[in-house]
Short mmCIF file of C-alpha atoms in Angstrom, two decimals:
data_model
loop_
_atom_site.label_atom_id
_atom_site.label_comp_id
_atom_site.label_asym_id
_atom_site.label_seq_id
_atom_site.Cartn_x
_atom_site.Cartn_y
_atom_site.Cartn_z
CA UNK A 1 0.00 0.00 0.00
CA UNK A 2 2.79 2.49 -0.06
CA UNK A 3 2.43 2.73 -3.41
CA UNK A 4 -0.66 4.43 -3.08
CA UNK A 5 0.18 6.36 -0.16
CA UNK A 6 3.20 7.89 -2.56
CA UNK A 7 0.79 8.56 -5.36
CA UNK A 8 -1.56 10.45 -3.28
CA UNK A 9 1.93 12.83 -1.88
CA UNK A 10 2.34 13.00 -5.69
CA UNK A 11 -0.93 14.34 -6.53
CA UNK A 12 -0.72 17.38 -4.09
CA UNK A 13 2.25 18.62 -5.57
CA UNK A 14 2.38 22.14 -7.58
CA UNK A 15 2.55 21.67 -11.28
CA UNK A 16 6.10 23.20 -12.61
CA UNK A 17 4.16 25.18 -14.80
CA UNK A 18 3.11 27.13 -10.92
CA UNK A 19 6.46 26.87 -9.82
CA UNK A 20 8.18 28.40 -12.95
CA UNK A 21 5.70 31.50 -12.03
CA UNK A 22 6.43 31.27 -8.39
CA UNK A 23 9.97 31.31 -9.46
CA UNK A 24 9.54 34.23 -11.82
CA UNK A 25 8.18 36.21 -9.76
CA UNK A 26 11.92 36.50 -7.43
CA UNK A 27 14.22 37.26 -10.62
CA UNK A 28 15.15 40.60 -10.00
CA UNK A 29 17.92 41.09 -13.05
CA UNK A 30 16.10 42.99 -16.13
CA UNK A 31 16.18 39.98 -18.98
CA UNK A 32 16.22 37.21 -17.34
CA UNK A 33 13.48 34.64 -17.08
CA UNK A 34 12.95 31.41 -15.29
CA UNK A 35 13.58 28.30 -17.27
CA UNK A 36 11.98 24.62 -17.20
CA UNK A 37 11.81 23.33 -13.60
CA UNK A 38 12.93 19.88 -12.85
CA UNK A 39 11.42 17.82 -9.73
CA UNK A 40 14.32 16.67 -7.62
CA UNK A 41 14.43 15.09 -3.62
CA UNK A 42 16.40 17.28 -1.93
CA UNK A 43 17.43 15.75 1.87
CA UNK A 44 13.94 14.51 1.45
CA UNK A 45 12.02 17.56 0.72
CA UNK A 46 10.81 17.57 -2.83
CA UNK A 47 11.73 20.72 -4.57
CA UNK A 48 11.76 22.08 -8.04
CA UNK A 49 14.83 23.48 -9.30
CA UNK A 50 14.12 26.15 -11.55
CA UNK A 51 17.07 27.42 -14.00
CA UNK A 52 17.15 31.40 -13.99
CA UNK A 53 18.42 32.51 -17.69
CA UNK A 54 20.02 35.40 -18.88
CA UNK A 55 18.66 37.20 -22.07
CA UNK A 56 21.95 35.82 -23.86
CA UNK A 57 20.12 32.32 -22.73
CA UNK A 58 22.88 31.58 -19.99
CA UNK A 59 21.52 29.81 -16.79
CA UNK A 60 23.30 32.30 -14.50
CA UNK A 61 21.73 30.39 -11.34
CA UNK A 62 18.31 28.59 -9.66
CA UNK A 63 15.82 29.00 -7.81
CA UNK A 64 14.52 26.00 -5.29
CA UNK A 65 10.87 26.00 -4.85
CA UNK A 66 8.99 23.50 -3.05
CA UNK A 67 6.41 21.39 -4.86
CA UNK A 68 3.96 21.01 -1.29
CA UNK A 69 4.00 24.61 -0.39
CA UNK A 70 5.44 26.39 -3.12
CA UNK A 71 7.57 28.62 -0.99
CA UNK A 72 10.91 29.66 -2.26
CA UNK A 73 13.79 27.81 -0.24
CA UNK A 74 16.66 29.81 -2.11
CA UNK A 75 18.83 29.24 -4.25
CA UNK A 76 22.31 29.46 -6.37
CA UNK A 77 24.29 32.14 -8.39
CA UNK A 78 21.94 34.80 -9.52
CA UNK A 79 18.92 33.76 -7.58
CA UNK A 80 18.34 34.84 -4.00
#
């Protein structure tokens, strides 16, 4: 039955398409835009990493979002 159980975690998760606007919404450089988010388990949280790109199309750093709550848990190199 944990199957199920992980399905059901599954289905409450944001859809990237949200957390690519959650993400956007943080990029604070003129230009830049957030890219495609990828679902990864982070010390057992899961969290979308979402790429932040540069208008020369440069990831230039991420933005960690997490897929329960959709709050922003930081990031790397450009983000905050």
């Amino acid at each position: 039955n944990t199957t199920s159980n992980t399905d059901n975690a599954q289905s409450t998760y944001i859809s990237p398409a949200e957390a690519q606007k959650i993400a956007k919404t943080y990029i604070e450089v003129s230009g830049a835009k957030a890219g495609t988010p990828k679902l990864q388990n982070q010390d057992g949280t899961m969290v979308y990493v979402v790429p932040v790109i540069d208008s020369t199309n440069t990831t230039v750093g991420e933005i960690d979002i997490d897929a329960i709550t959709g709050k922003n848990l930081g990031g790397a190199g450009g983000a905050p």
